[in-house]
JSON list of C-alpha atoms in Angstrom, two decimals:
[
{"chain": "R", "resi": 1, "resn": "CYS", "atom": "CA", "xyz": [86.07, 126.26, 117.21]},
{"chain": "R", "resi": 2, "resn": "GLY", "atom": "CA", "xyz": [83.26, 127.04, 119.68]},
{"chain": "R", "resi": 3, "resn": "MET", "atom": "CA", "xyz": [85.78, 128.09, 122.35]},
{"chain": "R", "resi": 4, "resn": "ALA", "atom": "CA", "xyz": [86.82, 131.62, 121.24]},
{"chain": "R", "resi": 5, "resn": "LEU", "atom": "CA", "xyz": [90.27, 130.40, 120.25]},
{"chain": "R", "resi": 6, "resn": "CYS", "atom": "CA", "xyz": [90.55, 131.07, 116.52]},
{"chain": "R", "resi": 7, "resn": "GLY", "atom": "CA", "xyz": [88.74, 134.35, 115.81]},
{"chain": "R", "resi": 8, "resn": "ALA", "atom": "CA", "xyz": [86.93, 133.14, 112.68]},
{"chain": "R", "resi": 9, "resn": "CYS", "atom": "CA", "xyz": [83.52, 133.95, 114.20]},
{"chain": "R", "resi": 10, "resn": "THR", "atom": "CA", "xyz": [84.34, 137.56, 115.12]},
{"chain": "R", "resi": 11, "resn": "VAL", "atom": "CA", "xyz": [81.47, 140.05, 114.88]},
{"chain": "R", "resi": 12, "resn": "HIS", "atom": "CA", "xyz": [81.13, 143.59, 116.18]},
{"chain": "R", "resi": 13, "resn": "ILE", "atom": "CA", "xyz": [78.86, 144.11, 119.17]},
{"chain": "R", "resi": 14, "resn": "ASP", "atom": "CA", "xyz": [78.41, 147.81, 119.80]},
{"chain": "R", "resi": 15, "resn": "GLY", "atom": "CA", "xyz": [81.57, 148.36, 117.75]},
{"chain": "R", "resi": 16, "resn": "GLN", "atom": "CA", "xyz": [83.76, 145.94, 119.70]},
{"chain": "R", "resi": 17, "resn": "PRO", "atom": "CA", "xyz": [85.17, 142.78, 118.10]},
{"chain": "R", "resi": 18, "resn": "THR", "atom": "CA", "xyz": [83.53, 139.84, 119.87]},
{"chain": "R", "resi": 19, "resn": "ARG", "atom": "CA", "xyz": [83.66, 136.07, 119.42]},
{"chain": "R", "resi": 20, "resn": "SER", "atom": "CA", "xyz": [80.12, 135.07, 118.52]},
{"chain": "R", "resi": 21, "resn": "CYS", "atom": "CA", "xyz": [80.72, 131.38, 119.25]},
{"chain": "R", "resi": 22, "resn": "VAL", "atom": "CA", "xyz": [80.78, 132.05, 122.99]},
{"chain": "R", "resi": 23, "resn": "THR", "atom": "CA", "xyz": [78.38, 134.99, 123.16]},
{"chain": "R", "resi": 24, "resn": "PRO", "atom": "CA", "xyz": [74.91, 134.03, 124.36]},
{"chain": "R", "resi": 25, "resn": "ILE", "atom": "CA", "xyz": [72.07, 135.56, 122.39]},
{"chain": "R", "resi": 26, "resn": "SER", "atom": "CA", "xyz": [70.62, 136.84, 125.68]},
{"chain": "R", "resi": 27, "resn": "ALA", "atom": "CA", "xyz": [73.64, 139.16, 125.99]},
{"chain": "R", "resi": 28, "resn": "LEU", "atom": "CA", "xyz": [72.64, 140.98, 122.80]},
{"chain": "R", "resi": 29, "resn": "ALA", "atom": "CA", "xyz": [69.47, 142.71, 123.97]},
{"chain": "R", "resi": 30, "resn": "ASN", "atom": "CA", "xyz": [69.57, 146.36, 122.87]},
{"chain": "R", "resi": 31, "resn": "LYS", "atom": "CA", "xyz": [73.00, 145.85, 121.27]},
{"chain": "R", "resi": 32, "resn": "LYS", "atom": "CA", "xyz": [74.07, 146.62, 117.70]},
{"chain": "R", "resi": 33, "resn": "VAL", "atom": "CA", "xyz": [75.50, 143.54, 116.01]},
{"chain": "R", "resi": 34, "resn": "VAL", "atom": "CA", "xyz": [77.45, 143.84, 112.74]},
{"chain": "R", "resi": 35, "resn": "THR", "atom": "CA", "xyz": [78.58, 140.74, 110.86]},
{"chain": "R", "resi": 36, "resn": "ILE", "atom": "CA", "xyz": [80.96, 140.28, 107.93]},
{"chain": "R", "resi": 37, "resn": "GLU", "atom": "CA", "xyz": [77.97, 140.50, 105.59]},
{"chain": "R", "resi": 38, "resn": "ALA", "atom": "CA", "xyz": [77.38, 144.15, 106.54]},
{"chain": "R", "resi": 39, "resn": "ILE", "atom": "CA", "xyz": [80.91, 145.39, 107.23]},
{"chain": "R", "resi": 40, "resn": "GLY", "atom": "CA", "xyz": [81.33, 146.60, 103.65]},
{"chain": "R", "resi": 41, "resn": "THR", "atom": "CA", "xyz": [78.60, 149.20, 104.12]},
{"chain": "R", "resi": 42, "resn": "ASP", "atom": "CA", "xyz": [80.92, 151.02, 106.52]},
{"chain": "R", "resi": 43, "resn": "LYS", "atom": "CA", "xyz": [83.69, 153.29, 105.14]},
{"chain": "R", "resi": 44, "resn": "VAL", "atom": "CA", "xyz": [86.45, 151.61, 107.13]},
{"chain": "R", "resi": 45, "resn": "GLY", "atom": "CA", "xyz": [85.12, 148.10, 106.52]},
{"chain": "R", "resi": 46, "resn": "LYS", "atom": "CA", "xyz": [84.90, 148.80, 102.80]},
{"chain": "R", "resi": 47, "resn": "ALA", "atom": "CA", "xyz": [88.54, 149.99, 102.75]},
{"chain": "R", "resi": 48, "resn": "VAL", "atom": "CA", "xyz": [89.64, 146.85, 104.59]},
{"chain": "R", "resi": 49, "resn": "GLN", "atom": "CA", "xyz": [87.76, 144.58, 102.19]},
{"chain": "R", "resi": 50, "resn": "ALA", "atom": "CA", "xyz": [89.19, 146.42, 99.18]},
{"chain": "R", "resi": 51, "resn": "ALA", "atom": "CA", "xyz": [92.75, 146.06, 100.52]},
{"chain": "R", "resi": 52, "resn": "TRP", "atom": "CA", "xyz": [92.17, 142.35, 101.20]},
{"chain": "R", "resi": 53, "resn": "VAL", "atom": "CA", "xyz": [91.10, 141.81, 97.59]},
{"chain": "R", "resi": 54, "resn": "GLU", "atom": "CA", "xyz": [93.77, 144.01, 96.03]},
{"chain": "R", "resi": 55, "resn": "LEU", "atom": "CA", "xyz": [96.59, 142.29, 97.94]},
{"chain": "R", "resi": 56, "resn": "GLY", "atom": "CA", "xyz": [95.17, 138.79, 97.52]},
{"chain": "R", "resi": 57, "resn": "VAL", "atom": "CA", "xyz": [95.22, 138.12, 101.26]},
{"chain": "R", "resi": 58, "resn": "PRO", "atom": "CA", "xyz": [93.07, 134.98, 101.55]},
{"chain": "R", "resi": 59, "resn": "GLN", "atom": "CA", "xyz": [94.15, 131.50, 100.61]},
{"chain": "R", "resi": 60, "resn": "CYS", "atom": "CA", "xyz": [91.57, 129.07, 101.99]},
{"chain": "R", "resi": 61, "resn": "GLY", "atom": "CA", "xyz": [89.37, 131.90, 103.30]},
{"chain": "R", "resi": 62, "resn": "TYR", "atom": "CA", "xyz": [88.25, 130.17, 106.51]},
{"chain": "R", "resi": 63, "resn": "CYS", "atom": "CA", "xyz": [89.59, 132.83, 108.87]},
{"chain": "R", "resi": 64, "resn": "GLN", "atom": "CA", "xyz": [89.13, 135.86, 106.67]},
{"chain": "R", "resi": 65, "resn": "GLY", "atom": "CA", "xyz": [85.76, 137.02, 107.99]},
{"chain": "R", "resi": 66, "resn": "GLY", "atom": "CA", "xyz": [87.17, 137.23, 111.51]},
{"chain": "R", "resi": 67, "resn": "GLN", "atom": "CA", "xyz": [90.40, 138.80, 110.28]},
{"chain": "R", "resi": 68, "resn": "ILE", "atom": "CA", "xyz": [88.49, 141.52, 108.40]},
{"chain": "R", "resi": 69, "resn": "MET", "atom": "CA", "xyz": [86.17, 142.20, 111.35]},
{"chain": "R", "resi": 70, "resn": "THR", "atom": "CA", "xyz": [89.11, 142.52, 113.74]},
{"chain": "R", "resi": 71, "resn": "ALA", "atom": "CA", "xyz": [91.11, 144.69, 111.34]},
{"chain": "R", "resi": 72, "resn": "THR", "atom": "CA", "xyz": [88.12, 146.99, 110.85]},
{"chain": "R", "resi": 73, "resn": "ALA", "atom": "CA", "xyz": [87.66, 147.39, 114.61]},
{"chain": "R", "resi": 74, "resn": "LEU", "atom": "CA", "xyz": [91.38, 148.15, 114.96]},
{"chain": "R", "resi": 75, "resn": "LEU", "atom": "CA", "xyz": [91.29, 150.87, 112.29]},
{"chain": "R", "resi": 76, "resn": "LYS", "atom": "CA", "xyz": [88.21, 152.45, 113.86]},
{"chain": "R", "resi": 77, "resn": "GLN", "atom": "CA", "xyz": [90.08, 152.68, 117.18]},
{"chain": "R", "resi": 78, "resn": "LYS", "atom": "CA", "xyz": [93.50, 153.51, 115.71]},
{"chain": "R", "resi": 79, "resn": "PRO", "atom": "CA", "xyz": [93.29, 154.88, 112.16]},
{"chain": "R", "resi": 80, "resn": "ARG", "atom": "CA", "xyz": [97.10, 154.77, 111.80]},
{"chain": "R", "resi": 81, "resn": "PRO", "atom": "CA", "xyz": [98.17, 151.63, 113.69]},
{"chain": "R", "resi": 82, "resn": "THR", "atom": "CA", "xyz": [101.79, 150.73, 114.31]},
{"chain": "R", "resi": 83, "resn": "ASP", "atom": "CA", "xyz": [103.09, 147.21, 113.71]},
{"chain": "R", "resi": 84, "resn": "ALA", "atom": "CA", "xyz": [102.76, 146.61, 117.46]},
{"chain": "R", "resi": 85, "resn": "ASP", "atom": "CA", "xyz": [99.12, 147.79, 117.38]},
{"chain": "R", "resi": 86, "resn": "ILE", "atom": "CA", "xyz": [98.40, 145.42, 114.51]},
{"chain": "R", "resi": 87, "resn": "ASP", "atom": "CA", "xyz": [100.12, 142.51, 116.24]},
{"chain": "R", "resi": 88, "resn": "GLU", "atom": "CA", "xyz": [98.22, 143.12, 119.47]},
{"chain": "R", "resi": 89, "resn": "ALA", "atom": "CA", "xyz": [94.82, 143.47, 117.80]},
{"chain": "R", "resi": 90, "resn": "MET", "atom": "CA", "xyz": [95.23, 140.51, 115.46]},
{"chain": "R", "resi": 91, "resn": "ALA", "atom": "CA", "xyz": [96.93, 138.14, 117.94]},
{"chain": "R", "resi": 92, "resn": "GLY", "atom": "CA", "xyz": [93.76, 136.17, 118.65]},
{"chain": "R", "resi": 93, "resn": "ASN", "atom": "CA", "xyz": [93.02, 135.46, 114.99]},
{"chain": "R", "resi": 94, "resn": "ILE", "atom": "CA", "xyz": [94.59, 132.29, 113.66]},
{"chain": "R", "resi": 95, "resn": "CYS", "atom": "CA", "xyz": [95.41, 131.90, 109.96]},
{"chain": "R", "resi": 96, "resn": "ARG", "atom": "CA", "xyz": [96.35, 128.32, 109.27]},
{"chain": "R", "resi": 97, "resn": "CYS", "atom": "CA", "xyz": [97.56, 129.29, 105.77]},
{"chain": "R", "resi": 98, "resn": "GLY", "atom": "CA", "xyz": [100.03, 131.76, 107.27]},
{"chain": "R", "resi": 99, "resn": "THR", "atom": "CA", "xyz": [98.98, 134.90, 105.40]},
{"chain": "R", "resi": 100, "resn": "TYR", "atom": "CA", "xyz": [100.00, 137.15, 108.30]},
{"chain": "R", "resi": 101, "resn": "THR", "atom": "CA", "xyz": [102.39, 139.25, 106.19]},
{"chain": "R", "resi": 102, "resn": "ARG", "atom": "CA", "xyz": [99.65, 139.98, 103.66]},
{"chain": "R", "resi": 103, "resn": "ILE", "atom": "CA", "xyz": [97.15, 140.67, 106.45]},
{"chain": "R", "resi": 104, "resn": "ARG", "atom": "CA", "xyz": [99.51, 143.28, 107.95]},
{"chain": "R", "resi": 105, "resn": "ALA", "atom": "CA", "xyz": [100.09, 144.85, 104.52]},
{"chain": "R", "resi": 106, "resn": "ALA", "atom": "CA", "xyz": [96.34, 145.00, 103.86]},
{"chain": "R", "resi": 107, "resn": "ILE", "atom": "CA", "xyz": [95.69, 146.68, 107.21]},
{"chain": "R", "resi": 108, "resn": "LYS", "atom": "CA", "xyz": [98.35, 149.29, 106.44]},
{"chain": "R", "resi": 109, "resn": "GLN", "atom": "CA", "xyz": [96.93, 149.84, 102.96]},
{"chain": "R", "resi": 110, "resn": "ALA", "atom": "CA", "xyz": [93.39, 150.19, 104.33]},
{"chain": "R", "resi": 111, "resn": "ALA", "atom": "CA", "xyz": [94.67, 152.70, 106.89]},
{"chain": "R", "resi": 112, "resn": "GLY", "atom": "CA", "xyz": [95.95, 154.80, 104.00]},
{"chain": "R", "resi": 113, "resn": "GLN", "atom": "CA", "xyz": [92.72, 154.43, 102.01]},
{"chain": "R", "resi": 114, "resn": "GLN", "atom": "CA", "xyz": [90.17, 155.06, 104.71]},
{"chain": "R", "resi": 115, "resn": "GLY", "atom": "CA", "xyz": [91.56, 158.39, 105.89]},
{"chain": "R", "resi": 116, "resn": "ALA", "atom": "CA", "xyz": [89.67, 159.80, 108.83]},
{"chain": "R", "resi": 117, "resn": "LYS", "atom": "CA", "xyz": [87.91, 157.69, 111.38]},
{"chain": "R", "resi": 118, "resn": "SER", "atom": "CA", "xyz": [84.28, 156.92, 110.56]}
]
């Protein structure tokens, strides 16, 4: 969207979910940037991706990178999130296909799979 409204472009900058579409490259000096392409190398990210696949979360797939990045950041901060925690963390990520119920289920499943914070 280019205006930080949908969440599809979410990346992690120093572990925090950040909208890349409005983040100037100059702000990234000496920062660690993780994109969807690398999130599966992390224990928590791998658990989230596995849950997404197992539960068949995506339909069109457009928003899924941002959803997975945000879910991974949530589980790193709160390994056992409540429904309210999930709602708050995921609120800025729009899924036009309406897979929110499956997204919530996948986050809960990943929380069970990933165990301790990593």
